[in-house]
XYZ file of C-alpha atoms in Angstrom:
577
model
C 101.811 99.319 61.563
C 104.878 101.106 62.917
C 102.539 103.236 65.023
C 100.914 100.214 66.634
C 103.680 97.832 67.776
C 101.392 96.695 70.631
C 99.261 94.842 68.063
C 102.134 92.382 67.637
C 101.869 91.389 71.305
C 98.760 89.224 71.442
C 96.398 89.583 74.338
C 96.023 86.309 76.188
C 93.354 85.292 78.696
C 94.412 85.161 82.332
C 93.164 82.345 84.561
C 92.283 82.331 88.248
C 92.536 79.098 90.218
C 91.420 77.907 93.647
C 93.945 76.381 96.051
C 93.224 72.852 94.748
C 93.805 73.785 91.083
C 90.117 74.221 90.174
C 89.795 76.838 87.410
C 87.619 79.597 88.863
C 87.582 81.878 85.872
C 89.069 82.216 82.414
C 88.918 85.935 81.824
C 87.473 86.751 78.378
C 89.450 89.060 76.111
C 87.982 92.419 75.026
C 86.801 90.661 71.837
C 84.826 88.346 74.156
C 86.845 85.258 73.438
C 89.505 83.106 74.970
C 93.147 82.826 73.889
C 95.989 80.698 75.207
C 99.219 81.216 73.271
C 101.827 78.577 72.389
C 105.325 78.839 70.946
C 105.851 77.321 67.487
C 108.190 74.797 69.114
C 105.298 73.533 71.270
C 103.280 72.696 68.149
C 103.727 69.358 66.354
C 105.411 69.685 62.944
C 102.407 67.984 61.314
C 100.056 70.685 62.640
C 102.251 73.500 61.280
C 102.799 71.747 57.926
C 99.053 71.069 57.553
C 98.134 74.709 58.159
C 100.733 75.730 55.560
C 99.408 73.137 53.079
C 95.815 74.336 53.524
C 96.302 78.091 53.945
C 99.540 79.087 52.180
C 101.709 76.464 50.449
C 104.145 79.061 49.146
C 104.587 80.772 52.558
C 108.385 80.355 52.581
C 108.713 81.484 48.925
C 107.001 84.902 48.996
C 107.613 88.191 50.788
C 104.078 88.609 52.097
C 102.085 88.445 48.869
C 101.577 85.213 46.936
C 101.149 86.597 43.385
C 100.369 83.132 42.003
C 97.579 82.705 44.555
C 96.233 86.219 43.897
C 96.169 85.613 40.127
C 94.311 82.341 40.641
C 91.783 84.033 42.960
C 91.233 86.913 40.517
C 90.625 84.436 37.666
C 88.115 82.404 39.743
C 86.347 85.552 41.017
C 86.042 86.861 37.457
C 84.471 83.528 36.402
C 81.933 83.765 39.253
C 81.431 87.549 38.923
C 81.848 87.994 42.704
C 84.580 88.384 45.321
C 84.551 84.961 46.957
C 88.204 83.845 46.928
C 90.810 85.935 48.702
C 94.062 84.347 47.573
C 95.418 85.740 50.805
C 98.753 84.570 52.145
C 99.127 83.767 55.847
C 100.896 87.124 56.261
C 97.936 88.930 54.656
C 95.489 87.083 56.890
C 97.552 88.106 59.911
C 97.653 91.725 58.679
C 93.861 91.715 58.255
C 93.203 90.146 61.643
C 95.557 92.449 63.505
C 94.892 95.764 61.797
C 91.773 95.709 59.586
C 88.075 94.881 59.633
C 86.382 92.038 57.770
C 85.107 93.943 54.683
C 86.010 92.427 51.332
C 86.559 95.594 49.317
C 89.423 96.638 47.077
C 90.702 99.444 49.356
C 90.925 97.029 52.263
C 92.812 94.578 50.040
C 95.388 97.273 49.173
C 95.833 98.157 52.873
C 96.172 94.482 53.695
C 98.850 94.012 51.039
C 100.927 96.983 52.206
C 100.729 95.876 55.869
C 101.659 92.307 54.871
C 104.781 93.581 53.058
C 105.703 95.664 56.126
C 105.199 92.689 58.450
C 107.541 90.546 56.337
C 110.236 93.256 56.537
C 109.894 93.525 60.286
C 109.378 89.913 61.414
C 110.916 86.551 60.617
C 108.817 83.832 58.933
C 108.973 81.917 62.230
C 107.444 84.859 64.145
C 104.756 85.528 61.527
C 103.669 81.894 61.553
C 103.654 81.761 65.364
C 101.606 84.975 65.579
C 99.159 83.694 62.965
C 98.590 80.335 64.694
C 97.985 82.095 68.019
C 95.892 84.960 66.642
C 93.518 83.197 64.262
C 89.838 82.875 65.200
C 88.834 79.223 65.602
C 85.082 79.463 66.313
C 83.044 79.273 69.526
C 84.956 82.172 71.084
C 88.380 80.491 70.807
C 91.465 82.265 69.443
C 94.574 80.365 68.369
C 95.243 76.656 67.948
C 96.070 76.034 71.635
C 92.755 77.383 72.903
C 90.932 75.475 70.134
C 92.703 72.174 70.939
C 91.677 72.515 74.597
C 88.133 73.573 73.728
C 87.290 71.021 71.010
C 89.400 68.053 72.155
C 90.262 68.629 75.811
C 93.980 68.544 74.887
C 96.360 70.991 76.580
C 99.624 69.641 75.108
C 99.444 70.238 71.327
C 101.908 67.397 70.690
C 99.229 64.931 71.846
C 96.931 65.819 68.903
C 96.266 62.980 66.465
C 95.922 63.235 62.655
C 92.108 63.601 62.634
C 92.275 66.364 65.260
C 94.992 68.238 63.359
C 92.899 68.037 60.172
C 89.840 69.324 62.034
C 91.780 72.313 63.417
C 93.345 73.188 60.054
C 89.905 73.120 58.466
C 88.400 75.760 60.771
C 89.874 79.127 59.601
C 88.102 78.963 56.214
C 84.739 79.234 58.045
C 85.043 79.220 61.840
C 81.307 79.156 62.505
C 80.466 76.312 60.075
C 83.631 74.206 59.926
C 84.529 73.898 63.618
C 84.185 70.279 64.809
C 81.920 71.315 67.682
C 79.134 71.867 65.142
C 79.269 68.127 64.252
C 77.538 68.787 60.922
C 77.977 67.315 57.455
C 79.849 70.508 56.497
C 82.477 70.175 59.238
C 82.960 66.453 58.397
C 83.381 67.261 54.675
C 85.884 69.999 55.458
C 87.881 67.600 57.655
C 87.912 64.999 54.837
C 89.104 67.648 52.354
C 91.997 68.627 54.659
C 92.967 64.970 55.145
C 93.053 64.593 51.338
C 95.356 67.646 51.060
C 97.604 66.206 53.797
C 97.843 62.948 51.811
C 98.486 64.699 48.474
C 101.248 66.789 50.043
C 102.916 63.648 51.423
C 102.320 64.614 55.057
C 100.465 61.377 55.847
C 100.179 57.927 54.245
C 97.051 56.503 52.592
C 96.528 54.194 55.579
C 96.784 57.106 58.024
C 94.278 59.096 55.950
C 91.797 56.192 55.895
C 92.142 55.622 59.654
C 91.606 59.352 60.358
C 88.553 59.443 58.062
C 86.957 56.671 60.113
C 87.756 58.276 63.479
C 84.650 59.832 64.970
C 84.778 63.211 66.645
C 84.018 63.030 70.362
C 83.307 66.306 72.093
C 85.096 66.373 75.479
C 82.989 66.519 78.626
C 82.404 70.185 79.302
C 84.492 71.231 82.265
C 82.362 74.039 83.583
C 84.126 76.845 85.382
C 82.968 76.869 88.960
C 80.723 79.896 89.190
C 81.650 80.678 92.752
C 83.558 83.441 94.426
C 82.578 86.591 92.492
C 83.659 88.776 95.451
C 86.748 86.663 96.123
C 87.879 86.821 92.478
C 87.391 90.615 92.331
C 89.423 91.017 95.535
C 92.145 88.621 94.313
C 92.481 90.540 91.021
C 92.788 93.824 92.941
C 95.464 92.255 95.159
C 97.364 90.806 92.160
C 97.210 94.189 90.422
C 98.805 95.853 93.478
C 101.437 93.108 93.839
C 102.595 93.419 90.219
C 102.050 97.167 89.932
C 99.956 96.664 86.791
C 96.436 97.900 86.034
C 93.664 95.274 86.311
C 92.913 95.543 82.586
C 96.472 94.547 81.679
C 96.461 91.798 84.283
C 93.343 90.192 82.806
C 94.691 89.909 79.269
C 98.367 89.086 79.766
C 97.991 85.305 80.037
C 98.717 85.134 83.752
C 97.749 82.176 85.919
C 96.790 83.475 89.353
C 96.598 80.790 92.051
C 94.557 81.835 95.090
C 94.087 80.404 98.572
C 90.370 79.827 98.030
C 89.087 76.626 99.616
C 86.387 75.381 97.223
C 84.357 73.638 99.902
C 84.395 76.618 102.277
C 83.536 79.081 99.494
C 80.672 76.870 98.303
C 79.263 76.476 101.825
C 79.564 80.226 102.439
C 77.640 81.126 99.284
C 74.938 78.456 99.763
C 74.389 79.564 103.363
C 74.129 83.214 102.349
C 71.216 82.309 100.031
C 69.013 81.253 102.995
C 66.762 84.217 103.915
C 65.820 82.729 107.314
C 69.402 83.290 108.516
C 69.126 87.078 108.100
C 66.982 89.831 109.635
C 63.901 90.830 107.578
C 64.228 93.230 104.646
C 63.259 96.890 104.854
C 60.935 98.845 102.558
C 63.254 99.003 99.558
C 66.443 97.155 100.562
C 67.280 93.756 101.958
C 69.654 93.372 104.868
C 73.108 92.811 103.425
C 75.915 90.739 104.877
C 79.570 89.962 104.301
C 81.977 87.378 105.649
C 85.695 86.664 105.426
C 87.395 83.451 106.595
C 91.173 83.302 107.065
C 93.391 80.294 107.741
C 95.364 81.889 110.569
C 98.132 79.289 110.223
C 99.023 80.530 106.715
C 97.267 83.899 106.371
C 95.385 82.681 103.288
C 91.820 83.879 102.830
C 89.983 80.570 102.373
C 86.559 82.069 101.603
C 85.016 85.503 101.248
C 81.768 87.065 100.101
C 80.969 90.753 99.856
C 77.188 90.306 99.785
C 74.308 87.879 99.992
C 74.353 87.038 96.272
C 77.096 89.124 94.694
C 78.072 89.391 91.034
C 81.412 90.419 89.627
C 81.965 94.158 90.037
C 79.445 94.558 92.888
C 80.245 96.435 96.089
C 82.574 94.141 98.048
C 81.495 94.737 101.648
C 84.014 92.159 102.922
C 87.012 94.349 102.076
C 85.653 97.911 102.373
C 86.510 99.733 105.612
C 83.071 101.195 106.131
C 81.267 99.750 109.165
C 81.433 100.365 112.914
C 82.555 97.181 114.702
C 80.842 97.949 118.027
C 81.764 95.613 120.893
C 83.593 93.242 118.524
C 86.357 95.881 118.711
C 86.772 95.562 122.507
C 89.332 92.700 122.397
C 91.437 94.705 119.902
C 91.370 98.089 121.652
C 90.529 97.454 125.341
C 91.161 93.946 126.628
C 94.107 92.967 124.385
C 96.128 96.088 125.244
C 95.243 95.672 128.968
C 96.545 92.078 129.019
C 99.647 93.067 127.019
C 100.431 95.910 129.462
C 101.057 93.319 132.186
C 98.921 95.348 134.626
C 95.777 93.223 134.196
C 94.733 89.572 133.976
C 91.358 87.935 133.195
C 90.683 87.873 136.957
C 91.422 91.570 137.545
C 88.495 93.440 139.126
C 87.231 96.385 137.071
C 84.781 99.116 138.101
C 81.327 98.769 136.541
C 79.737 102.096 137.329
C 78.520 105.193 135.556
C 81.442 107.494 134.782
C 81.920 110.693 132.846
C 85.061 111.464 130.832
C 84.815 115.135 129.929
C 81.901 115.358 127.524
C 81.892 111.579 126.906
C 79.287 109.703 128.997
C 79.266 106.012 128.078
C 76.370 103.919 129.359
C 75.718 100.229 129.843
C 73.115 98.952 127.400
C 70.457 97.944 129.926
C 71.282 100.754 132.352
C 72.348 98.250 135.028
C 75.681 98.527 136.876
C 77.279 95.844 139.038
C 79.856 97.872 140.972
C 82.814 95.545 140.352
C 83.303 92.756 137.793
C 86.191 90.596 136.651
C 87.723 91.383 133.299
C 86.524 87.986 132.029
C 82.923 88.770 133.065
C 83.080 92.287 131.559
C 84.019 90.838 128.171
C 81.721 87.820 128.437
C 78.637 89.986 129.054
C 79.901 92.843 126.840
C 79.575 95.461 129.592
C 80.508 98.944 128.392
C 81.627 100.835 131.524
C 84.639 98.603 132.414
C 85.797 98.598 128.760
C 85.992 102.416 128.629
C 87.672 102.591 132.052
C 90.242 100.033 130.914
C 91.110 101.995 127.764
C 91.579 105.124 129.917
C 93.988 103.200 132.211
C 96.072 101.721 129.387
C 96.051 104.936 127.347
C 94.754 105.606 123.846
C 98.277 105.807 122.353
C 99.297 102.364 123.699
C 95.945 100.827 122.702
C 96.219 102.257 119.166
C 99.724 100.812 118.882
C 98.333 97.401 119.845
C 95.518 97.702 117.279
C 98.051 98.618 114.548
C 100.067 95.472 115.353
C 96.929 93.451 114.531
C 96.594 95.248 111.182
C 94.078 97.996 112.097
C 95.739 101.406 111.981
C 93.526 104.115 113.458
C 93.582 107.681 112.067
C 94.024 110.792 114.254
C 90.246 111.261 114.355
C 89.973 108.037 116.373
C 92.210 109.190 119.213
C 89.308 109.390 121.695
C 87.638 107.144 124.275
C 84.597 106.282 122.112
C 86.804 103.761 120.259
C 86.547 101.643 123.444
C 83.043 100.644 122.289
C 83.962 100.373 118.593
C 82.801 103.833 117.515
C 85.282 104.470 114.694
C 85.541 107.520 112.467
C 85.553 105.562 109.191
C 84.941 101.943 110.114
C 86.564 98.628 109.392
C 86.044 95.662 107.041
C 85.198 92.049 107.954
C 88.532 90.995 106.404
C 90.485 93.370 108.681
C 88.521 92.163 111.721
C 89.244 88.519 110.807
C 92.936 89.316 110.372
C 93.082 91.088 113.757
C 91.457 88.175 115.629
C 93.678 85.707 113.744
C 96.611 87.029 115.826
C 94.845 85.850 119.012
C 94.117 82.509 117.300
C 97.740 82.168 116.223
C 99.525 82.561 119.559
C 100.260 86.259 118.998
C 101.825 85.767 115.556
C 100.726 88.104 112.740
C 100.434 86.649 109.246
C 99.208 88.973 106.536
C 95.776 87.970 105.242
C 96.106 87.429 101.501
C 94.268 85.842 98.591
C 97.051 85.441 96.023
C 99.364 82.476 96.556
C 101.268 82.534 93.244
C 101.288 84.242 89.836
C 102.763 82.718 86.672
C 103.266 84.571 83.399
C 102.045 83.294 80.018
C 105.222 81.203 79.619
C 104.644 79.418 82.936
C 107.404 81.266 84.827
C 106.598 82.035 88.468
C 106.759 85.835 88.747
C 105.264 86.122 92.234
C 105.126 83.712 95.163
C 103.663 84.763 98.507
C 106.422 84.762 101.096
C 104.981 84.267 104.544
C 106.599 86.687 106.953
C 105.151 85.675 110.327
C 106.192 87.804 113.268
C 105.312 87.756 116.937
C 103.480 91.037 117.476
C 101.928 90.375 120.912
C 102.976 88.002 123.667
C 101.815 84.369 123.547
C 100.450 84.996 127.081
C 98.141 87.784 125.841
C 96.905 85.604 122.964
C 96.315 82.621 125.260
C 94.451 84.632 127.915
C 92.391 86.422 125.269
C 91.423 83.070 123.729
C 90.361 81.809 127.148
C 88.205 84.936 127.695
C 86.705 84.785 124.188
C 85.790 81.127 124.721
C 83.843 82.249 127.811
C 81.936 84.696 125.576
C 80.819 81.793 123.350
C 80.259 79.240 126.110
C 78.465 81.443 128.641
C 78.098 84.964 127.256
C 76.712 87.009 124.341
C 78.163 84.662 121.706
C 76.311 81.451 122.679
C 74.779 81.056 119.218
C 78.263 80.657 117.712
C 78.791 77.349 119.512
C 79.548 74.316 117.349
C 81.088 70.850 117.511
C 84.594 72.175 118.140
C 86.171 74.874 120.331
C 85.110 78.403 119.356
C 86.357 81.715 120.724
C 84.809 84.992 119.598
C 82.935 88.193 120.260
C 79.653 89.751 119.171
C 79.321 93.388 118.190
C 76.332 95.691 117.779
C 76.066 99.349 116.848
C 72.841 101.067 117.766
C 70.546 102.961 115.480
C 71.024 106.392 117.023
C 68.746 108.183 114.525
C 67.073 111.437 115.620
C 63.309 111.111 115.987
C 63.314 107.298 116.243
C 62.767 106.182 119.789
C 62.490 102.446 119.084
C 65.580 100.486 119.978
C 67.068 99.291 116.714
C 70.473 98.336 115.346
C 72.668 99.533 112.511
C 75.409 96.851 112.446
C 75.566 93.276 113.749
C 78.904 91.455 114.037
C 80.453 88.236 115.147
C 84.205 87.679 114.887
C 85.646 84.408 116.100
C 87.901 81.439 115.519
C 88.235 77.692 115.778
C 91.650 75.983 116.029
C 91.810 76.039 112.185
C 90.210 79.237 110.856
C 89.207 82.760 111.860
C 86.018 84.314 110.485
C 84.212 87.659 110.651
C 80.527 88.201 109.859
C 78.824 91.578 109.388
C 75.106 92.264 108.786
C 73.308 95.529 108.111
C 71.600 97.750 105.555
C 73.756 99.581 103.015
C 71.859 102.757 103.889
C 70.427 102.867 107.399
C 67.388 105.145 107.835
C 63.961 105.186 109.488
C 62.738 102.446 107.108
C 65.909 100.377 107.141
C 67.274 99.182 110.465
C 67.370 95.886 112.336
C 65.545 94.823 115.472
C 67.592 91.593 115.593
C 70.651 91.372 117.833
C 74.214 90.192 117.193
C 73.221 86.611 118.105
C 72.051 86.395 114.487
C 75.589 87.089 113.213
C 76.942 84.514 115.701
C 74.456 81.895 114.436
C 75.469 82.591 110.807
C 79.140 82.196 111.756
C 78.368 78.801 113.345
C 76.296 77.654 110.337
C 79.039 78.480 107.824
C 82.066 77.377 109.843
C 80.646 74.063 111.088
C 79.753 72.947 107.530
C 82.948 74.319 105.948
C 85.100 72.490 108.522
C 83.134 69.227 108.378
C 85.428 66.212 108.152
C 88.506 68.093 109.370
């Protein structure tokens, strides 16, 4: 035992909650069960006394081994010619549960006895009893009396338990699978009656109380199902919580934490339902379907209200919403070209920009349809997503200044991206939908940066708040730049490439496409489709594409499809606001 002190600290299930208090997930322990611990002082005296009466009446009179009980068990086992009675004290049961397996052999009994004696030397009776009542298996995957009270009776405060419920709980440890009240069998009813009789004999309850409890029928509480939504969101929130506390995920999941997230249940539900509709996505390829990811941020608080890393993700799947892996194409132009140009003070939405074929060293950007207009306003260049003016603008502002601007919006570019191809969203590594949503949220928020985050608060197993998100909003670009950018991005949706994002409220945003560019394939096809945009309330980013793009897996659809998906999700998620 002295080599395993960690066994005396019970693992406890952590819980994740949505912003409205809905329990999203109770994380199972490694033994595939659920435990919620309680201090002895939180337990009613009758519950503690009943467990002692049923399991170990001489608990306070022995040092770990109840020799009277052992002698009685040996006598009864000899009569029956089998090992059926254990005569185990509560300390022995705790020793067995913490350190040994379930075999009933003599060697195990000797080990159990020596560990029990050691436990009594090391811990007080109070601590042994508390550990026992929190550690004991109570059937149906529940560990400890608190988890069992919640599971079988829907009672979170143990002091609210009545006499029948206490008797039912105290009757379980003898045979968790047959005596738990959830079974609602003759056996569990008989066991409950036997415990009530013991309670009466020991003077814990009166005859009237016993009779009343015997006639009380067990009612199983309505099953409160965990909402099976947000697999990607929960994975991302756990990763974030792990970084915030500096603890590995494994420890986080079994330390009894309550992690409150910013998830909006309605938005998350709408997002996942919408992502199940195949008609909203380009057709599948030979051996893969087109994947998609979306992140929605409340730009007024920075909270991520909904997120999915795939079209039907499970826990542990690749989370495409948070992985910096995809080229943003023209959706990057507001971040790297037009935003920096407005911020420089040298340009306005009405500034005239050259729209003609230009060469910059070995870099020869081209307009998509090969058409050039000579001169266009900045607003028109963004609205129609024309390439030539965007590259020219980046050259005028300077890559260093533009990269500084991008970093202020949360996208820090590596050295490899210090070239003009970033003007059209050709990045060395790529960017995630969440980072794109966060960047655009600065435009939506009047130039104020709020860090996109999922975790609102973390409480430890005792209910103490150990982390609370502190919003640290700061003005990173001028309100003028944000306002002018919003005006230009609304033109994109109202009259430009983002028309399919329109909905029943103001929308500003930008499409993005990256072309196939595969040797030997002449057909025009696409690798990535994007739409990033915002309403007055929320900012969202949608990406679509194949995980592995090749000659059998590319899209003929354009970015209007991503814009339409954005509109479908956002309009339903914001309904009634």
